C-alpha positions as semicolon CSV with decimal commas, in nm:
position;residue;x (nm);y (nm);z (nm)
1;M;15,953;24,151;-5,964
2;Q;16,041;24,122;-6,332
3;R;16,401;24,026;-6,249
4;L;16,282;23,771;-5,995
5;W;16,049;23,621;-6,254
6;I;16,331;23,594;-6,510
7;I;16,544;23,413;-6,250
8;A;16,255;23,179;-6,168
9;C;16,211;23,091;-6,536
10;L;16,579;23,013;-6,571
11;V;16,570;22,770;-6,283
12;A;16,241;22,597;-6,360
13;P;16,205;22,214;-6,320
14;S;16,266;21,966;-6,598
15;R;15,970;21,766;-6,718
16;V;15,954;21,406;-6,611
17;L;16,066;21,268;-6,945
18;A;16,345;21,520;-6,997
19;Q;16,499;21,489;-6,655
20;V;16,802;21,276;-6,556
21;P;16,752;21,206;-6,184
22;P;17,050;21,267;-5,955
23;L;17,267;20,973;-5,861
24;G;17,251;21,070;-5,498
25;V;17,406;21,293;-5,234
26;P;17,694;21,194;-5,002
27;G;17,591;21,093;-4,652
28;G;17,546;21,384;-4,413
29;V;17,509;21,636;-4,698
30;V;17,206;21,840;-4,798
31;R;17,170;21,963;-5,152
32;V;16,963;22,266;-5,252
33;D;16,823;22,221;-5,604
34;L;16,717;22,505;-5,832
35;D;16,592;22,352;-6,156
36;G;16,405;22,499;-6,446
37;S;16,292;22,520;-6,804
38;I;16,141;22,750;-7,062
39;E;15,942;22,572;-7,331
40;T;15,782;22,739;-7,634
41;F;15,585;22,606;-7,930
42;D;15,339;22,717;-8,195
43;R;15,332;22,388;-8,385
44;R;15,262;22,030;-8,290
45;F;15,291;21,680;-8,425
46;F;14,978;21,476;-8,486
47;D;15,017;21,123;-8,614
48;G;15,372;21,217;-8,707
49;N;15,276;21,524;-8,914
50;R;15,356;21,885;-8,818
51;E;15,065;22,128;-8,800
52;S;14,950;22,436;-8,611
53;Y;14,915;22,394;-8,236
54;A;14,559;22,527;-8,283
55;A;14,475;22,279;-8,562
56;D;14,183;22,136;-8,364
57;L;14,011;22,476;-8,387
58;A;14,069;22,533;-8,759
59;S;13,822;22,408;-9,018
60;P;13,774;22,450;-9,395
61;A;13,396;22,461;-9,334
62;L;13,326;22,526;-8,968
63;G;13,022;22,341;-8,840
64;S;12,947;22,021;-8,656
65;D;13,300;21,900;-8,736
66;R;13,425;22,131;-8,457
67;I;13,098;22,226;-8,280
68;P;12,915;21,896;-8,220
69;S;12,603;22,068;-8,083
70;L;12,527;22,180;-8,442
71;A;12,466;21,818;-8,544
72;D;12,104;21,845;-8,426
73;A;12,050;22,149;-8,650
74;D;12,211;21,961;-8,941
75;A;11,964;21,675;-8,898
76;R;11,660;21,905;-8,878
77;I;11,762;22,111;-9,181
78;G;11,830;21,787;-9,366
79;R;11,473;21,669;-9,297
80;I;11,323;22,006;-9,394
81;T;11,511;22,024;-9,725
82;A;11,512;21,648;-9,798
83;N;11,893;21,657;-9,799
84;P;12,012;21,418;-9,524
85;S;12,381;21,490;-9,595
86;Y;12,347;21,864;-9,530
87;R;12,593;22,029;-9,288
88;L;12,591;22,391;-9,174
89;N;12,889;22,584;-9,309
90;L;12,987;22,885;-9,097
91;G;13,289;22,960;-9,315
92;R;13,658;22,878;-9,327
93;L;13,814;22,917;-8,982
94;S;14,191;22,961;-8,962
95;A;14,362;22,927;-8,623
96;D;14,712;22,961;-8,481
97;A;14,845;22,971;-8,127
98;M;15,169;23,050;-7,948
99;A;15,228;22,869;-7,619
100;D;15,498;22,893;-7,357
101;V;15,548;22,713;-7,029
102;G;15,795;22,834;-6,768
103;R;15,878;22,625;-6,463
104;G;16,081;22,713;-6,159
105;S;16,130;22,486;-5,860
106;L;16,305;22,453;-5,528
107;G;16,419;22,112;-5,414
108;L;16,605;21,962;-5,121
109;S;16,798;21,635;-5,119
110;L;16,948;21,477;-4,807
111;G;17,208;21,202;-4,804
112;L;17,115;20,969;-4,518
113;T;17,416;20,758;-4,612
114;D;17,648;20,753;-4,911
115;A;17,405;20,512;-5,074
116;I;17,064;20,648;-4,970
117;T;16,928;20,991;-5,061
118;V;16,580;21,128;-4,994
119;F;16,455;21,428;-5,189
120;G;16,160;21,655;-5,249
121;R;16,074;21,923;-5,505
122;L;15,802;22,186;-5,535
123;P;15,770;22,376;-5,864
124;L;15,613;22,705;-5,961
125;V;15,463;22,692;-6,310
126;R;15,352;22,966;-6,546
127;T;15,162;22,878;-6,864
128;R;15,036;23,101;-7,141
129;V;14,857;23,029;-7,469
130;Q;14,781;23,308;-7,716
131;P;14,547;23,193;-7,996
132;T;14,449;23,389;-8,305
133;T;14,151;23,297;-8,523
134;G;14,005;23,435;-8,844
135;L;13,675;23,350;-9,012
136;D;13,648;23,371;-9,391
137;P;13,274;23,372;-9,477
138;S;13,318;23,360;-9,855
139;S;13,207;22,995;-9,873
140;A;12,960;23,008;-9,581
141;D;12,586;22,945;-9,605
142;A;12,496;23,015;-9,239
143;G;12,452;23,325;-9,027
144;L;12,351;23,422;-8,677
145;N;12,005;23,300;-8,571
146;P;11,779;23,611;-8,546
147;G;11,626;23,472;-8,225
148;A;11,294;23,349;-8,088
149;V;11,132;23,693;-8,059
150;T;11,182;23,758;-8,431
151;Q;11,018;23,425;-8,518
152;S;10,720;23,451;-8,281
153;A;10,471;23,601;-8,534
154;F;10,554;23,327;-8,787
155;F;10,483;23,047;-8,539
156;V;10,159;23,212;-8,423
157;D;10,051;23,219;-8,789
158;F;10,165;22,859;-8,841
159;D;9,986;22,732;-8,528
160;A;9,663;22,907;-8,632
161;A;9,674;22,738;-8,974
162;L;9,731;22,395;-8,815
163;A;9,444;22,453;-8,572
164;T;9,212;22,552;-8,858
165;L;9,309;22,247;-9,066
166;T;9,259;22,018;-8,766
167;A;8,916;22,166;-8,698
168;K;8,810;22,119;-9,061
169;I;8,916;21,754;-9,059
170;M;8,734;21,691;-8,729
171;A;8,422;21,869;-8,862
172;G;8,414;21,646;-9,170
173;D;8,464;21,925;-9,423
174;Y;8,657;21,691;-9,655
175;N;8,454;21,369;-9,605
176;S;8,269;21,408;-9,934
177;D;8,594;21,389;-10,128
178;P;8,819;21,098;-10,015
179;A;9,117;21,225;-10,214
180;R;9,087;21,569;-10,056
181;L;9,050;21,412;-9,710
182;A;9,365;21,206;-9,763
183;L;9,548;21,521;-9,875
184;A;9,431;21,707;-9,565
185;Q;9,541;21,430;-9,330
186;A;9,881;21,392;-9,500
187;T;9,931;21,770;-9,504
188;L;9,847;21,796;-9,134
189;A;10,097;21,524;-9,041
190;D;10,369;21,670;-9,265
191;A;10,303;22,026;-9,145
192;A;10,320;21,921;-8,779
193;L;10,664;21,765;-8,834
194;L;10,778;22,070;-9,028
195;R;10,657;22,301;-8,752
196;D;10,836;22,098;-8,484
197;D;11,165;22,099;-8,677
198;L;11,144;22,471;-8,752
199;F;11,058;22,561;-8,393
200;A;11,337;22,343;-8,253
201;L;11,580;22,494;-8,504
202;L;11,484;22,861;-8,472
203;A;11,302;22,935;-8,145
204;D;11,313;22,662;-7,881
205;P;11,534;22,791;-7,595
206;Q;11,667;22,439;-7,533
207;T;11,747;22,332;-7,889
208;A;11,763;22,644;-8,111
209;S;12,075;22,653;-8,322
210;P;12,295;22,963;-8,282
211;A;12,356;22,956;-8,658
212;V;12,103;22,884;-8,936
213;P;12,107;22,903;-9,317
214;T;12,106;23,250;-9,467
215;A;11,807;23,369;-9,669
216;T;12,025;23,404;-9,982
217;S;12,181;23,058;-9,966
218;S;12,044;22,762;-10,160
219;T;11,963;22,583;-9,834
220;G;11,785;22,890;-9,695
221;A;11,586;22,915;-10,016
222;A;11,492;22,546;-9,984
223;V;11,369;22,603;-9,626
224;L;11,154;22,899;-9,732
225;S;11,028;22,708;-10,037
226;R;10,912;22,424;-9,812
227;V;10,705;22,674;-9,609
228;T;10,558;22,856;-9,908
229;G;10,472;22,524;-10,073
230;L;10,276;22,425;-9,763
231;Q;10,099;22,762;-9,763
232;T;9,997;22,712;-10,128
233;V;9,847;22,368;-10,056
234;L;9,659;22,499;-9,752
235;A;9,513;22,799;-9,931
236;S;9,439;22,656;-10,278
237;S;9,353;22,293;-10,208
238;L;9,230;22,281;-9,847
239;S;9,061;22,622;-9,803
240;V;9,287;22,728;-9,516
241;P;9,388;23,087;-9,608
242;G;9,569;23,344;-9,399
243;F;9,900;23,164;-9,340
244;T;10,136;23,402;-9,526
245;L;10,436;23,468;-9,301
246;V;10,772;23,288;-9,344
247;P;11,053;23,238;-9,092
248;T;11,315;23,512;-9,069
249;L;11,657;23,389;-9,179
250;P;11,982;23,586;-9,143
251;P;12,060;23,810;-9,441
252;S;12,437;23,746;-9,441
253;P;12,693;23,486;-9,326
254;L;12,856;23,488;-8,985
255;N;13,143;23,730;-8,919
256;D;13,423;23,717;-8,660
257;D;13,231;23,912;-8,395
258;E;12,923;23,693;-8,436
259;L;13,135;23,378;-8,412
260;R;13,283;23,507;-8,086
261;Q;12,928;23,577;-7,971
262;I;12,830;23,214;-8,039
263;L;13,138;23,083;-7,857
264;A;13,067;23,307;-7,556
265;A;12,696;23,213;-7,546
266;P;12,552;22,956;-7,563
267;L;12,880;22,759;-7,565
268;A;13,029;22,959;-7,274
269;L;13,381;22,922;-7,414
270;R;13,682;23,150;-7,387
271;V;13,906;23,122;-7,691
272;G;14,125;23,423;-7,611
273;Q;14,456;23,425;-7,428
274;S;14,481;23,191;-7,131
275;R;14,728;23,239;-6,847
276;M;14,793;23,046;-6,530
277;T;15,057;23,086;-6,261
278;F;15,040;22,835;-5,981
279;R;15,240;22,564;-5,812
280;G;15,302;22,245;-6,006
281;D;15,304;21,885;-5,884
282;A;15,518;21,824;-5,576
283;E;15,758;21,527;-5,580
284;L;15,890;21,311;-5,298
285;G;16,132;21,027;-5,352
286;V;16,441;20,828;-5,266
287;T;16,756;20,736;-5,460
288;L;16,960;20,424;-5,388
289;T;17,316;20,421;-5,524
290;L;17,401;20,058;-5,597
291;I;17,757;20,099;-5,726
292;D;17,979;20,408;-5,717
293;G;18,311;20,361;-5,887
294;W;18,322;20,704;-6,050
295;D;18,630;20,930;-6,057
296;H;18,813;20,748;-5,780
297;R;19,140;20,909;-5,689
298;S;19,307;21,043;-6,004
299;R;19,126;20,815;-6,247
300;R;18,857;20,970;-6,463
301;G;18,542;20,779;-6,544
302;G;18,454;20,434;-6,423
303;F;18,111;20,292;-6,350
304;R;17,824;20,391;-6,127
305;T;17,458;20,302;-6,117
306;A;17,158;20,402;-5,910
307;V;16,784;20,342;-5,889
308;S;16,533;20,605;-5,793
309;G;16,165;20,610;-5,706
310;L;15,929;20,899;-5,648
311;V;15,565;20,988;-5,604
312;R;15,431;21,292;-5,787
313;L;15,135;21,450;-5,609
314;P;14,858;21,643;-5,790
315;T;14,919;21,972;-5,610
316;G;14,882;22,188;-5,924
317;R;14,582;22,300;-6,126
318;T;14,444;22,136;-6,437
319;A;14,353;22,339;-6,746
320;A;14,019;22,523;-6,741
321;S;13,744;22,326;-6,915
322;D;13,604;22,639;-7,085
323;Q;13,933;22,722;-7,265
324;P;13,999;22,469;-7,542
325;L;14,375;22,536;-7,578
326;A;14,459;22,616;-7,215
327;I;14,752;22,444;-7,041
328;G;14,738;22,372;-6,669
329;T;15,017;22,341;-6,416
330;S;14,925;21,977;-6,348
331;E;14,768;21,681;-6,523
332;G;14,564;21,619;-6,210
333;Q;14,657;21,266;-6,104
334;T;14,915;21,096;-5,880
335;D;15,215;20,941;-6,056
336;L;15,457;20,673;-5,940
337;Q;15,792;20,690;-6,117
338;G;16,093;20,460;-6,121
339;D;16,432;20,534;-6,278
340;V;16,751;20,341;-6,343
341;I;17,062;20,549;-6,420
342;T;17,405;20,423;-6,518
343;D;17,722;20,617;-6,600
344;L;18,003;20,457;-6,800
345;G;18,326;20,634;-6,886
346;A;18,697;20,618;-6,952
347;G;18,916;20,924;-6,966
348;N;18,740;21,220;-7,120
349;F;18,461;21,018;-7,280
350;G;18,155;20,876;-7,112
351;V;17,786;20,807;-7,148
352;R;17,485;20,823;-6,920
353;L;17,215;20,561;-6,976
354;A;16,875;20,611;-6,820
355;G;16,542;20,433;-6,819
356;T;16,217;20,566;-6,674
357;Y;15,877;20,411;-6,608
358;V;15,584;20,623;-6,494
359;R;15,266;20,465;-6,362
360;Q;14,995;20,729;-6,389
361;L;14,717;20,648;-6,145
362;P;14,348;20,700;-6,232
363;A;14,160;21,002;-6,101
364;N;13,824;21,175;-6,145
365;F;13,812;21,491;-6,358
366;L;13,537;21,748;-6,410
367;V;13,552;21,805;-6,786
368;R;13,347;21,896;-7,087
369;L;13,322;21,554;-7,245
370;T;13,429;21,556;-7,607
371;S;13,695;21,421;-7,841
372;P;14,013;21,626;-7,901
373;S;13,905;21,702;-8,259
374;Q;13,575;21,862;-8,145
375;P;13,686;22,106;-7,877
376;L;13,405;22,362;-7,907
377;V;13,140;22,216;-7,675
378;G;12,911;22,386;-7,428
379;P;12,849;22,342;-7,053
380;E;12,582;22,079;-7,122
381;R;12,874;21,837;-7,168
382;L;13,025;21,916;-6,825
383;T;13,044;21,597;-6,620
384;L;13,268;21,384;-6,400
385;V;13,488;21,132;-6,584
386;R;13,733;20,883;-6,439
387;R;14,046;20,884;-6,651
388;D;14,328;20,633;-6,624
389;P;14,621;20,797;-6,809
390;G;14,845;20,571;-7,010
391;D;15,175;20,468;-6,851
392;I;15,499;20,617;-6,984
393;L;15,822;20,438;-7,072
394;A;16,137;20,630;-7,167
395;I;16,497;20,540;-7,248
396;E;16,783;20,785;-7,295
397;V;17,144;20,774;-7,411
398;R;17,353;21,080;-7,326
399;P;17,720;21,069;-7,438
400;F;17,952;21,337;-7,301
401;Y;18,304;21,466;-7,349
402;R;18,498;21,624;-7,065
403;L;18,669;21,950;-7,138
404;A;18,806;21,933;-6,783
405;R;18,755;21,706;-6,486
406;T;18,446;21,900;-6,379
407;L;18,323;22,038;-6,712
408;A;18,168;21,840;-6,996
409;L;17,983;21,882;-7,323
410;Q;17,697;21,640;-7,374
411;V;17,440;21,537;-7,631
412;G;17,140;21,317;-7,572
413;L;16,886;21,110;-7,755
414;Q;16,569;21,010;-7,575
415;H;16,270;20,810;-7,687
416;W;15,949;20,799;-7,484
417;S;15,619;20,626;-7,539
418;R;15,283;20,680;-7,369
419;R;15,005;20,423;-7,385
420;A;14,650;20,529;-7,466
421;D;14,434;20,653;-7,180
422;Q;14,123;20,477;-7,054
423;A;13,811;20,667;-6,949
424;S;13,480;20,574;-6,790
425;Y;13,197;20,728;-6,590
426;P;13,246;20,701;-6,210
427;S;12,873;20,637;-6,163
428;P;12,556;20,613;-6,373
429;A;12,452;20,956;-6,243
430;D;12,752;21,111;-6,421
431;S;12,681;20,960;-6,762
432;L;12,561;21,177;-7,050
433;P;12,299;21,030;-7,287
434;E;12,442;20,873;-7,601
435;L;12,797;20,987;-7,517
436;S;13,076;20,745;-7,428
437;A;13,332;20,852;-7,170
438;S;13,596;20,704;-7,402
439;L;13,573;21,023;-7,611
440;L;13,809;21,179;-7,357
441;A;14,074;20,915;-7,432
442;E;14,067;20,929;-7,812
443;E;14,406;20,967;-7,983
444;S;14,586;20,985;-7,644
445;G;14,862;20,734;-7,716
446;A;15,183;20,891;-7,846
447;N;15,560;20,858;-7,870
448;A;15,847;21,092;-7,951
449;T;16,221;21,107;-8,005
450;V;16,398;21,408;-7,852
451;L;16,748;21,541;-7,924
452;S;16,933;21,745;-7,662
453;A;17,269;21,919;-7,630
454;G;17,427;22,109;-7,343
455;I;17,705;22,163;-7,096
456;T;17,744;22,040;-6,740
457;Y;17,964;22,133;-6,448
458;A;17,999;21,912;-6,141
459;N;18,240;21,951;-5,850
460;L;18,179;21,809;-5,504
461;G;18,481;22,007;-5,388
462;A;18,568;21,965;-5,025
463;L;18,295;21,701;-4,985
464;R;18,524;21,450;-5,157
465;R;18,847;21,336;-5,003
466;G;19,125;21,559;-5,132
467;G;18,878;21,789;-5,310
468;T;18,876;22,166;-5,299
469;G;18,634;22,442;-5,392
470;W;18,266;22,513;-5,337
471;P;18,053;22,198;-5,382
472;V;17,817;22,273;-5,670
473;D;17,689;22,129;-5,993
474;A;17,512;22,311;-6,275
475;G;17,397;22,248;-6,626
476;W;17,229;22,396;-6,932
477;T;17,051;22,196;-7,200
478;Y;16,863;22,270;-7,522
479;E;16,605;22,015;-7,638
480;R;16,423;21,966;-7,966
481;V;16,160;21,713;-8,071
482;L;16,282;21,521;-8,377
483;R;15,991;21,297;-8,463
484;T;15,673;21,160;-8,310
485;G;15,406;20,901;-8,365
486;G;15,047;20,864;-8,254
487;G;14,863;21,150;-8,085
488;R;14,929;21,517;-8,022
489;V;15,283;21,616;-7,917
490;P;15,399;21,981;-7,902
491;D;15,678;22,062;-8,149
492;S;15,865;22,238;-7,874
493;H;16,192;22,418;-7,820
494;A;16,304;22,385;-7,459
495;V;16,589;22,534;-7,259
496;R;16,658;22,368;-6,925
497;A;16,895;22,480;-6,652
498;R;16,993;22,364;-6,305
499;L;17,199;22,486;-6,014
500;R;17,264;22,258;-5,716
501;M;17,455;22,357;-5,406
502;Y;17,583;22,115;-5,141
503;F;17,617;22,179;-4,767
504;G;17,768;21,937;-4,518
505;L;17,560;21,866;-4,205
506;W;17,756;21,589;-4,034
């Protein structure tokens, strides 16, 4: 099985933008295609700059910058401490990831005539992403929330004090002293807001933050000071004694195990290794050879051109929504692709020119709605979004030099550009309050320039008049991303190979 897998990796299919479509198959001939690639990367380009592939997980002060659900806790703590700019700091999170994608496919092409070829391909795809994270708590001011049970006695004490103060105001205990009455009424209103914020922050099962300020931090001290200050006013100025408990705050900052605990619940995320082996997107298409004046008789080179069109069906699997860095075997939508390929040559020198346009059709996706820079979101963001992926345009120049009639060295330079995606809710029932579906399309536009080098062998043998030998063509190519612009593009190394065998039918 291991040997079979190695063979499958070596004959995996080229990606759409790295592939030069065939110029066709002679009439009455069937071609068996074994195509493939192995692609690895641990870095990426973002807005033209190289960074870790896991950069969206890393943070100098992990908090609501990566975990947007903590924004509610930030706001409540800001109100409690009178510091509206406060943000929870869980510590410095470093993150790296190694990814590899292996593709192996079987394809068949049939020449209906010398000018018309129909083809189909079905790939098998294996993806793997291995992330590593490390939390440095040296600058942190937040730890794991002790939980609602730990806080229950405090809130019983707090509620009893509020009930006593309310009863005294209703009974008129402060009516003889207007200043004291005003203090009682203001204290009751302020205490009620404080109680609501503390309960929502520490104990409410719907809104409690998984991380809260530590008891030893300046923010934790400010929270406790707010409570003890209220207790002093109640006991000394309003004759409401007995409220002496304070909320329990964590004694120390978050550690790696506790961070993993938060990611597992309540966020229900898996940040460990992700693997997927499944079929990719099947392709069906047709190639029309317009002119074929290549290698006629004893003359090398010449001119030939063809156009090709295909439909790419979403037969694979998209990445799991609960794994932020996972890679699927499909992007999940139908694509329509058109190519124009031209070969020019004289003697041992030649060049292949290719242009590709991909229309990516819209489709509905079940996703956790968030922007790419805030990947750590929980299942409360799971909803249906209609995404219209940006169309892709690519041009490629691939000069080659023939070592022999059938063997050539080649280099290539390709530039591709992808427009920004568009996203919307399919229906009002799918919309999430105060969240725009366009979050899913942020920073999705990108472009890249790719350099390639390789060797090709092509011999139609006995299928050509006067030819001899087994009809076969093969190739090996190495590709490297040179530069990018716009959104996220893997800084990948890719090895691509193909083996194509021809069999005459009529």
